[in-house]
Amino acid sequence: GPDTVSALSMGASSSQDVAPATTTPTRPLWDTKKEDFVECWDVQHVQAWLRAQGLQQYNDVIDHFRVDGESLLSLANILSSGNAELNCPLIVQAQAIESPDSFARFRDAVAQLAQRYEAQLPHPTSPSTVFEPHHIPTVEAPSDVENKTKVVLFYHQQTEHGKNHGSRSISRNWATQPRICRRYVGCEIVPLPTRSDLSVSYERLYSPLVEHVPVGPSLATLADLLRFSLSVTGTRDAWQALTMPRAAVSKRANASSGGLHPTEAYVLLPAAQGSLPAGTYHYVPRHHALERRAATVPEAMSSMVGTHTGDGPFFCLIAVTSVYWRETWKYGERGYRYCMMDAGHAVGAIRMSAARLGLCAQILPGVTSDTIEAWTGVADANRLADAEEHEYGVCMLAVYGPSMRSEIVSLVSNGRADAPPSVWYGVPNKHSSSHYRWDIVHAVSEATRYMDVPLDFLRSLIL
């Protein structure tokens, strides 16, 4: 029945392998009658599977990383690749405690369950509507500004709404609706505190001339900065639950077209913020938590540690990236427009949240798209993700106390060619089971990638 996990349904060999009914979720793994059947592959179901295999000692690993269906595939890859030490220190710790035979059975059980999950994923056929290919202008080299401009103008003309013209898109396939949050399976997860003090004056939000007490480095400051700019502020209503079965949430502090939220944020901390150690982090809005992607930051930031420790001013970098597929899934070729618009919403929300705390938030115009992707580990993660689920660097913001302006100029001048951390933790989750590629989106993205800018011009922007 639905209140038990039978030996047949869970792949167990005998009745002794069946988990107790009191600890088994009421909804079985094999229930595929509803549109949102993928959602039933949650932490509790994965833990029930391990209990049925006599491997409940590894449930802490599953709970710590909040393993669901998508992340099961990543966890299985980590265990089978032999890179557990790089991607998941907690797994290495569990491996050291348990016997080799026990860990091997854990690896095989996760692989088996991941195969079951993948087999149930919908794999829709190609769209029935086949478009003629665009004749996109060819860009000969990164310095070919003339043809890059032609690509941008061509994209604008092809995707604008007119009386007799509309941009290309296909009917939405709810079975392939992408996840609206990147997760890195295997990373250390750091929950952030939540404070109830919401009071702030209008003048502080909008006027840079208002005097206020400088904010020192602390975990609470960082948590407030992210909470009031990028976090989840409400759960979906009944209509959204019906029409968006795979979307976890759609209401956040930063606005998004269609509630699809293509924007991701990464925090680079050169020094500890309270109990939070230095490192490179990915923000998870759904859980208001950070995933620690690396234990270090680029040298250009590390050299500034002495200026913002103890009672010094708060300082961090926030990188904004975008996953185009989350928008192109619904809006087709116009998706790139909305990705850039949503990134602007996120930047505006970060700046207002910083102002509330008495901090400055400013885009660093000298940080290129390649640098953003390298410093945040996105370039490394893109090697492991599907091509259509790649992230792209949009911009980098410095969040700092007003007294640090000259040091920000130094960071802009010295940080563009700086080497990123060499060790990255975690494997990116999978967003969809299949994709549809829009060549014109990738063409305009490549044409608009942020390149090097003369340093004198950068200093003039900041000073």
Short mmCIF file of C-alpha atoms in Angstrom, two decimals:
data_model
loop_
_atom_site.label_atom_id
_atom_site.label_comp_id
_atom_site.label_asym_id
_atom_site.label_seq_id
_atom_site.Cartn_x
_atom_site.Cartn_y
_atom_site.Cartn_z
CA GLY A 1 0.00 0.00 0.00
CA PRO A 2 1.04 3.67 -0.16
CA ASP A 3 2.08 3.62 3.51
CA THR A 4 4.72 0.95 3.05
CA VAL A 5 7.73 0.50 0.86
CA SER A 6 7.38 -2.92 -0.71
CA ALA A 7 10.30 -5.12 -1.69
CA LEU A 8 9.11 -5.10 -5.31
CA SER A 9 8.74 -1.34 -5.66
CA MET A 10 12.00 -0.45 -3.93
CA GLY A 11 14.08 -3.19 -5.52
CA ALA A 12 14.74 -5.00 -2.20
CA SER A 13 15.47 -8.71 -2.26
CA SER A 14 13.44 -9.78 0.76
CA SER A 15 10.78 -8.63 3.18
CA GLN A 16 13.49 -7.95 5.78
CA ASP A 17 14.66 -5.05 3.62
CA VAL A 18 11.35 -3.20 3.92
CA ALA A 19 11.45 0.05 5.91
CA PRO A 20 9.03 0.45 8.82
CA ALA A 21 5.73 2.04 7.83
CA THR A 22 6.10 4.73 10.48
CA THR A 23 9.23 6.14 8.85
CA THR A 24 8.18 5.87 5.21
CA PRO A 25 6.69 8.84 3.31
CA THR A 26 3.03 8.49 2.46
CA ARG A 27 3.64 9.09 -1.23
CA PRO A 28 5.58 6.31 -3.00
CA LEU A 29 8.49 6.83 -5.35
CA TRP A 30 6.77 5.08 -8.24
CA ASP A 31 3.64 7.30 -8.27
CA THR A 32 3.74 8.99 -11.71
CA LYS A 33 0.06 9.80 -12.14
CA LYS A 34 0.41 13.48 -11.32
CA GLU A 35 2.28 16.12 -13.31
CA ASP A 36 4.58 16.95 -10.45
CA PHE A 37 5.72 13.39 -9.75
CA VAL A 38 9.35 14.49 -9.82
CA GLU A 39 8.73 16.49 -6.63
CA CYS A 40 8.19 13.25 -4.65
CA TRP A 41 11.89 12.47 -4.92
CA ASP A 42 12.79 14.42 -1.83
CA VAL A 43 15.12 13.90 1.13
CA GLN A 44 12.68 11.64 2.99
CA HIS A 45 12.28 9.28 0.05
CA VAL A 46 16.01 8.97 -0.51
CA GLN A 47 16.50 8.26 3.19
CA ALA A 48 13.72 5.65 3.11
CA TRP A 49 15.55 3.93 0.27
CA LEU A 50 18.79 3.81 2.26
CA ARG A 51 16.96 2.44 5.31
CA ALA A 52 15.48 -0.30 3.11
CA GLN A 53 19.04 -1.21 2.09
CA GLY A 54 20.32 -1.16 5.68
CA LEU A 55 22.38 1.98 5.01
CA GLN A 56 20.66 4.44 7.33
CA GLN A 57 24.07 5.49 8.71
CA TYR A 58 24.48 7.61 5.57
CA ASN A 59 21.23 9.51 6.02
CA ASP A 60 23.13 12.40 7.57
CA VAL A 61 24.86 12.91 4.22
CA ILE A 62 21.51 12.98 2.41
CA ASP A 63 19.97 15.35 4.95
CA HIS A 64 22.96 17.70 5.03
CA PHE A 65 22.86 18.27 1.27
CA ARG A 66 19.04 18.13 1.01
CA VAL A 67 19.36 15.57 -1.78
CA ASP A 68 16.42 15.43 -4.20
CA GLY A 69 16.00 13.81 -7.61
CA GLU A 70 18.20 16.17 -9.60
CA SER A 71 20.98 16.21 -7.04
CA LEU A 72 20.84 12.40 -6.81
CA LEU A 73 22.34 12.29 -10.30
CA SER A 74 25.15 14.62 -9.21
CA LEU A 75 25.78 12.65 -6.01
CA ALA A 76 25.97 9.42 -8.00
CA ASN A 77 28.53 11.04 -10.33
CA ILE A 78 30.62 12.19 -7.36
CA LEU A 79 30.67 8.71 -5.83
CA SER A 80 31.47 6.94 -9.09
CA SER A 81 34.10 9.40 -10.29
CA GLY A 82 36.44 8.95 -7.35
CA ASN A 83 36.54 12.73 -6.77
CA ALA A 84 34.65 12.64 -3.48
CA GLU A 85 37.57 14.27 -1.67
CA LEU A 86 37.36 17.27 -4.00
CA ASN A 87 33.59 17.62 -4.19
CA CYS A 88 32.29 16.44 -0.85
CA PRO A 89 34.42 16.41 2.33
CA LEU A 90 31.49 15.03 4.36
CA ILE A 91 31.40 11.92 2.16
CA VAL A 92 35.11 11.41 2.75
CA GLN A 93 34.47 11.65 6.48
CA ALA A 94 31.68 9.07 6.27
CA GLN A 95 33.88 6.82 4.17
CA ALA A 96 36.59 6.92 6.83
CA ILE A 97 34.16 5.98 9.62
CA GLU A 98 32.34 3.17 7.82
CA SER A 99 33.83 -0.02 6.43
CA PRO A 100 34.87 -0.13 2.75
CA ASP A 101 32.14 -2.69 2.06
CA SER A 102 29.48 -0.45 3.62
CA PHE A 103 30.60 2.57 1.62
CA ALA A 104 30.62 0.53 -1.61
CA ARG A 105 27.04 -0.57 -0.95
CA PHE A 106 26.09 3.08 -0.29
CA ARG A 107 27.63 4.10 -3.61
CA ASP A 108 25.79 1.33 -5.45
CA ALA A 109 22.48 2.15 -3.75
CA VAL A 110 22.72 5.82 -4.75
CA ALA A 111 23.61 4.84 -8.32
CA GLN A 112 20.64 2.46 -8.51
CA LEU A 113 18.22 5.06 -7.18
CA ALA A 114 19.62 7.70 -9.56
CA GLN A 115 19.00 5.34 -12.47
CA ARG A 116 15.41 4.84 -11.34
CA TYR A 117 14.92 8.59 -11.13
CA GLU A 118 16.44 9.24 -14.55
CA ALA A 119 14.34 6.50 -16.14
CA GLN A 120 11.15 8.21 -14.96
CA LEU A 121 12.14 11.63 -16.28
CA PRO A 122 10.09 12.74 -19.29
CA HIS A 123 12.04 12.95 -22.54
CA PRO A 124 9.81 14.88 -24.93
CA THR A 125 10.28 14.83 -28.67
CA SER A 126 11.62 17.80 -30.60
CA PRO A 127 9.22 20.73 -31.09
CA SER A 128 6.78 20.25 -33.96
CA THR A 129 7.50 23.77 -35.18
CA VAL A 130 10.79 23.93 -37.09
CA PHE A 131 12.20 27.39 -37.72
CA GLU A 132 14.38 28.38 -40.61
CA PRO A 133 17.89 29.21 -39.36
CA HIS A 134 18.82 32.84 -38.90
CA HIS A 135 21.53 34.40 -41.04
CA ILE A 136 23.44 35.82 -38.07
CA PRO A 137 26.38 38.13 -38.84
CA THR A 138 29.72 36.43 -38.34
CA VAL A 139 32.13 37.72 -35.68
CA GLU A 140 35.69 37.10 -36.80
CA ALA A 141 37.51 37.85 -33.52
CA PRO A 142 36.85 39.16 -29.97
CA SER A 143 38.02 42.58 -31.16
CA ASP A 144 35.58 42.62 -34.10
CA VAL A 145 33.40 45.37 -32.61
CA GLU A 146 31.72 46.22 -35.91
CA ASN A 147 30.24 42.76 -36.45
CA LYS A 148 29.44 42.37 -32.77
CA THR A 149 27.33 45.50 -33.08
CA LYS A 150 25.62 44.01 -36.13
CA VAL A 151 24.79 40.87 -34.14
CA VAL A 152 23.22 42.92 -31.35
CA LEU A 153 21.16 45.00 -33.79
CA PHE A 154 20.11 41.84 -35.65
CA TYR A 155 18.99 40.25 -32.37
CA HIS A 156 17.06 43.39 -31.42
CA GLN A 157 15.23 43.43 -34.75
CA GLN A 158 14.41 39.71 -34.65
CA THR A 159 13.06 39.73 -31.10
CA GLU A 160 11.14 43.01 -30.95
CA HIS A 161 7.34 42.92 -30.91
CA GLY A 162 5.74 44.58 -33.93
CA LYS A 163 2.42 44.73 -35.72
CA ASN A 164 3.41 42.06 -38.21
CA HIS A 165 6.30 40.48 -36.41
CA GLY A 166 6.98 38.58 -33.20
CA SER A 167 9.97 36.74 -31.79
CA ARG A 168 10.27 33.00 -32.11
CA SER A 169 9.23 30.69 -29.30
CA ILE A 170 7.67 27.27 -28.85
CA SER A 171 4.81 25.96 -26.77
CA ARG A 172 5.87 25.41 -23.19
CA ASN A 173 6.47 21.83 -22.16
CA TRP A 174 5.81 21.61 -18.42
CA ALA A 175 7.69 18.32 -18.24
CA THR A 176 10.94 20.18 -18.99
CA GLN A 177 10.30 23.29 -16.90
CA PRO A 178 13.72 24.19 -15.46
CA ARG A 179 14.51 24.48 -11.80
CA ILE A 180 14.74 28.09 -10.68
CA CYS A 181 17.71 27.67 -8.36
CA ARG A 182 21.21 26.39 -8.89
CA ARG A 183 22.45 23.93 -6.27
CA TYR A 184 25.92 22.47 -5.82
CA VAL A 185 25.73 18.95 -4.45
CA GLY A 186 28.57 18.22 -2.08
CA CYS A 187 29.15 21.74 -0.78
CA GLU A 188 29.15 22.68 2.87
CA ILE A 189 25.86 24.47 3.58
CA VAL A 190 25.88 27.46 5.92
CA PRO A 191 22.41 28.58 7.13
CA LEU A 192 22.12 32.35 7.52
CA PRO A 193 20.39 34.02 10.49
CA THR A 194 17.15 35.95 10.11
CA ARG A 195 16.50 39.15 12.06
CA SER A 196 13.10 40.81 12.50
CA ASP A 197 14.22 44.48 12.44
CA LEU A 198 12.90 45.84 9.13
CA SER A 199 12.76 49.54 9.96
CA VAL A 200 14.56 51.88 7.56
CA SER A 201 13.98 55.45 6.44
CA TYR A 202 13.23 56.43 2.87
CA GLU A 203 16.20 58.81 2.87
CA ARG A 204 18.66 56.03 3.74
CA LEU A 205 17.51 53.94 0.78
CA TYR A 206 17.67 56.67 -1.83
CA SER A 207 20.12 59.31 -0.66
CA PRO A 208 23.89 58.60 -0.53
CA LEU A 209 24.37 61.75 1.59
CA VAL A 210 22.53 60.51 4.67
CA GLU A 211 24.84 60.07 7.66
CA HIS A 212 24.71 56.69 9.36
CA VAL A 213 26.80 54.49 11.62
CA PRO A 214 29.25 52.33 9.61
CA VAL A 215 28.54 48.60 9.70
CA GLY A 216 31.37 46.27 10.72
CA PRO A 217 31.96 42.73 9.44
CA SER A 218 29.48 40.19 10.81
CA LEU A 219 27.48 37.20 9.66
CA ALA A 220 24.25 39.05 10.52
CA THR A 221 25.19 41.93 8.22
CA LEU A 222 25.86 39.59 5.30
CA ALA A 223 22.63 37.66 6.03
CA ASP A 224 20.56 40.87 6.01
CA LEU A 225 22.24 42.07 2.83
CA LEU A 226 21.22 38.89 0.99
CA ARG A 227 17.86 38.44 2.65
CA PHE A 228 16.48 41.85 1.67
CA SER A 229 17.78 41.64 -1.89
CA LEU A 230 17.67 38.06 -3.20
CA SER A 231 15.86 35.75 -0.77
CA VAL A 232 12.48 34.05 -1.01
CA THR A 233 9.76 36.25 0.45
CA GLY A 234 6.69 34.06 -0.05
CA THR A 235 5.50 30.67 -1.26
CA ARG A 236 3.52 30.09 -4.41
CA ASP A 237 -0.26 30.34 -4.35
CA ALA A 238 -2.72 27.66 -5.47
CA TRP A 239 -2.79 28.85 -9.10
CA GLN A 240 0.99 28.84 -9.36
CA ALA A 241 1.09 25.37 -7.83
CA LEU A 242 -1.24 24.17 -10.59
CA THR A 243 0.38 25.95 -13.54
CA MET A 244 4.02 25.68 -12.41
CA PRO A 245 4.22 22.15 -10.93
CA ARG A 246 8.02 21.93 -10.86
CA ALA A 247 8.77 25.44 -9.59
CA ALA A 248 9.65 25.37 -5.90
CA VAL A 249 8.88 29.03 -5.22
CA SER A 250 8.37 32.12 -7.34
CA LYS A 251 8.24 35.09 -4.97
CA ARG A 252 11.51 36.75 -4.06
CA ALA A 253 12.82 40.12 -3.00
CA ASN A 254 14.12 40.74 -6.54
CA ALA A 255 11.64 40.90 -9.40
CA SER A 256 11.76 38.40 -12.26
CA SER A 257 9.93 37.97 -15.56
CA GLY A 258 7.50 35.10 -15.21
CA GLY A 259 8.94 34.22 -11.80
CA LEU A 260 11.60 32.16 -13.58
CA HIS A 261 14.59 33.77 -11.81
CA PRO A 262 17.52 33.13 -14.16
CA THR A 263 19.85 35.12 -11.88
CA GLU A 264 22.33 33.50 -9.49
CA ALA A 265 24.54 35.26 -6.93
CA TYR A 266 27.98 34.40 -5.56
CA VAL A 267 29.63 35.99 -2.52
CA LEU A 268 33.41 36.38 -2.29
CA LEU A 269 34.63 36.99 1.27
CA PRO A 270 38.32 37.84 1.72
CA ALA A 271 37.98 37.68 5.52
CA ALA A 272 35.69 36.00 8.03
CA GLN A 273 32.31 37.58 8.72
CA GLY A 274 31.64 36.59 12.32
CA SER A 275 31.54 32.78 12.40
CA LEU A 276 31.57 32.54 8.60
CA PRO A 277 35.10 31.81 7.32
CA ALA A 278 36.61 33.45 4.26
CA GLY A 279 35.91 31.83 0.92
CA THR A 280 33.78 31.81 -2.20
CA TYR A 281 30.08 31.07 -1.65
CA HIS A 282 26.93 30.49 -3.69
CA TYR A 283 23.68 31.91 -2.29
CA VAL A 284 20.64 29.60 -2.11
CA PRO A 285 17.51 31.83 -1.89
CA ARG A 286 15.11 28.99 -1.12
CA HIS A 287 16.91 28.09 2.11
CA HIS A 288 18.52 31.50 2.84
CA ALA A 289 21.84 29.73 3.06
CA LEU A 290 25.30 29.74 1.50
CA GLU A 291 27.07 26.88 -0.25
CA ARG A 292 30.83 27.08 0.22
CA ARG A 293 32.32 26.54 -3.24
CA ALA A 294 35.93 27.30 -2.32
CA ALA A 295 37.94 27.96 0.81
CA THR A 296 39.87 30.83 -0.78
CA VAL A 297 39.36 33.95 -2.87
CA PRO A 298 41.53 35.50 -5.61
CA GLU A 299 44.79 37.06 -4.43
CA ALA A 300 43.57 40.56 -5.36
CA MET A 301 40.99 40.24 -2.59
CA SER A 302 43.20 38.39 -0.11
CA SER A 303 45.66 41.29 -0.08
CA MET A 304 42.92 43.51 1.35
CA VAL A 305 42.23 41.36 4.43
CA GLY A 306 44.16 43.64 6.76
CA THR A 307 41.91 46.59 5.93
CA HIS A 308 38.59 45.09 6.93
CA THR A 309 39.07 42.87 9.97
CA GLY A 310 38.07 43.45 13.55
CA ASP A 311 36.26 46.78 13.80
CA GLY A 312 36.98 47.73 10.18
CA PRO A 313 34.30 48.25 7.53
CA PHE A 314 32.28 45.47 5.98
CA PHE A 315 33.49 44.28 2.60
CA CYS A 316 32.58 41.57 0.08
CA LEU A 317 32.11 41.05 -3.63
CA ILE A 318 28.83 39.80 -5.08
CA ALA A 319 28.90 38.31 -8.57
CA VAL A 320 25.70 38.17 -10.61
CA THR A 321 25.34 35.43 -13.22
CA SER A 322 22.51 34.24 -15.45
CA VAL A 323 21.18 30.88 -16.70
CA TYR A 324 19.56 31.68 -20.06
CA TRP A 325 17.68 28.39 -20.31
CA ARG A 326 15.33 29.34 -17.47
CA GLU A 327 13.96 32.17 -19.62
CA THR A 328 14.31 30.72 -23.13
CA TRP A 329 12.28 27.69 -22.02
CA LYS A 330 9.26 29.99 -21.86
CA TYR A 331 10.08 33.08 -23.90
CA GLY A 332 12.23 31.59 -26.66
CA GLU A 333 14.51 34.06 -28.41
CA ARG A 334 13.40 36.99 -26.24
CA GLY A 335 14.72 35.16 -23.19
CA TYR A 336 18.08 36.92 -23.32
CA ARG A 337 16.35 40.29 -22.96
CA TYR A 338 14.63 39.15 -19.80
CA CYS A 339 17.82 37.64 -18.37
CA MET A 340 19.55 41.01 -18.60
CA MET A 341 16.50 42.81 -17.21
CA ASP A 342 16.32 40.40 -14.28
CA ALA A 343 20.03 40.88 -13.59
CA GLY A 344 19.35 44.62 -13.40
CA HIS A 345 16.55 43.98 -10.90
CA ALA A 346 18.94 41.94 -8.76
CA VAL A 347 21.62 44.64 -8.87
CA GLY A 348 19.08 47.29 -7.86
CA ALA A 349 17.84 45.13 -4.99
CA ILE A 350 21.40 44.57 -3.75
CA ARG A 351 22.14 48.30 -3.83
CA MET A 352 18.98 49.13 -1.84
CA SER A 353 19.67 46.37 0.67
CA ALA A 354 23.22 47.69 1.11
CA ALA A 355 21.95 51.25 1.59
CA ARG A 356 19.62 50.01 4.32
CA LEU A 357 22.71 48.75 6.17
CA GLY A 358 24.72 51.91 5.62
CA LEU A 359 26.92 50.34 2.94
CA CYS A 360 27.83 51.23 -0.62
CA ALA A 361 27.21 48.78 -3.47
CA GLN A 362 28.84 49.52 -6.80
CA ILE A 363 29.36 47.61 -10.03
CA LEU A 364 33.04 47.07 -10.81
CA PRO A 365 33.30 47.93 -14.52
CA GLY A 366 36.78 46.44 -14.83
CA VAL A 367 35.76 42.86 -14.06
CA THR A 368 35.16 41.01 -17.31
CA SER A 369 32.70 38.18 -17.97
CA ASP A 370 35.58 35.67 -18.11
CA THR A 371 36.88 36.90 -14.75
CA ILE A 372 33.44 36.62 -13.12
CA GLU A 373 33.04 33.05 -14.31
CA ALA A 374 36.56 32.12 -13.20
CA TRP A 375 36.41 33.79 -9.76
CA THR A 376 33.04 32.23 -8.87
CA GLY A 377 33.78 28.73 -10.13
CA VAL A 378 31.06 29.01 -12.80
CA ALA A 379 33.61 28.22 -15.52
CA ASP A 380 34.49 25.03 -13.65
CA ALA A 381 30.83 24.12 -13.08
CA ASN A 382 29.93 24.70 -16.74
CA ARG A 383 32.22 21.83 -17.67
CA LEU A 384 29.96 19.52 -15.66
CA ALA A 385 26.57 20.96 -16.65
CA ASP A 386 24.53 20.52 -19.83
CA ALA A 387 25.46 23.06 -22.50
CA GLU A 388 22.05 24.76 -22.38
CA GLU A 389 22.24 25.06 -18.58
CA HIS A 390 25.51 26.99 -18.51
CA GLU A 391 25.77 30.14 -16.42
CA TYR A 392 27.19 33.36 -17.80
CA GLY A 393 28.86 36.17 -15.88
CA VAL A 394 26.91 39.44 -15.97
CA CYS A 395 28.54 41.80 -13.48
CA MET A 396 30.47 42.05 -10.20
CA LEU A 397 29.53 44.37 -7.34
CA ALA A 398 31.65 45.55 -4.45
CA VAL A 399 29.75 46.05 -1.18
CA TYR A 400 31.81 48.14 1.22
CA GLY A 401 31.96 50.89 3.79
CA PRO A 402 32.29 54.43 2.40
CA SER A 403 35.88 54.72 3.67
CA MET A 404 37.09 51.96 1.33
CA ARG A 405 36.55 53.71 -2.03
CA SER A 406 40.26 54.05 -2.88
CA GLU A 407 40.84 50.36 -2.17
CA ILE A 408 38.03 49.41 -4.54
CA VAL A 409 39.86 51.28 -7.31
CA SER A 410 42.96 49.22 -6.48
CA LEU A 411 40.95 46.01 -6.73
CA VAL A 412 39.62 47.03 -10.15
CA SER A 413 43.12 47.82 -11.35
CA ASN A 414 44.81 44.64 -10.11
CA GLY A 415 42.14 41.96 -10.06
CA ARG A 416 41.23 41.36 -13.66
CA ALA A 417 43.96 38.85 -14.46
CA ASP A 418 44.17 37.35 -10.99
CA ALA A 419 44.06 33.55 -10.70
CA PRO A 420 40.89 31.98 -9.22
CA PRO A 421 40.91 29.29 -6.51
CA SER A 422 42.21 25.96 -7.81
CA VAL A 423 39.88 23.69 -5.80
CA TRP A 424 36.09 23.92 -6.17
CA TYR A 425 33.57 21.94 -4.15
CA GLY A 426 30.24 20.64 -5.39
CA VAL A 427 28.60 19.52 -8.62
CA PRO A 428 25.85 21.62 -10.27
CA ASN A 429 22.33 20.22 -10.25
CA LYS A 430 20.40 19.41 -13.42
CA HIS A 431 17.61 21.81 -14.44
CA SER A 432 15.72 19.91 -17.16
CA SER A 433 15.70 16.51 -18.83
CA SER A 434 15.88 18.03 -22.33
CA HIS A 435 16.41 21.44 -23.94
CA TYR A 436 15.87 23.42 -27.10
CA ARG A 437 18.75 25.53 -28.35
CA TRP A 438 18.27 29.09 -29.59
CA ASP A 439 21.36 29.94 -31.62
CA ILE A 440 20.59 33.65 -31.78
CA VAL A 441 20.60 33.86 -27.97
CA HIS A 442 24.08 32.39 -27.75
CA ALA A 443 25.25 34.65 -30.59
CA VAL A 444 24.12 37.86 -28.88
CA SER A 445 25.47 36.60 -25.56
CA GLU A 446 28.91 36.07 -27.08
CA ALA A 447 28.77 39.44 -28.82
CA THR A 448 27.99 41.29 -25.60
CA ARG A 449 30.43 39.55 -23.26
CA TYR A 450 32.17 42.17 -21.14
CA MET A 451 35.75 42.73 -22.27
CA ASP A 452 38.73 44.71 -20.97
CA VAL A 453 38.25 48.45 -20.47
CA PRO A 454 41.09 51.04 -20.15
CA LEU A 455 42.06 51.47 -16.49
CA ASP A 456 42.03 55.27 -16.60
CA PHE A 457 38.42 55.14 -17.70
CA LEU A 458 37.56 52.72 -14.88
CA ARG A 459 39.14 54.97 -12.24
CA SER A 460 37.14 57.92 -13.54
CA LEU A 461 33.91 55.96 -13.14
CA ILE A 462 34.59 55.16 -9.46
CA LEU A 463 36.31 58.34 -8.32
#
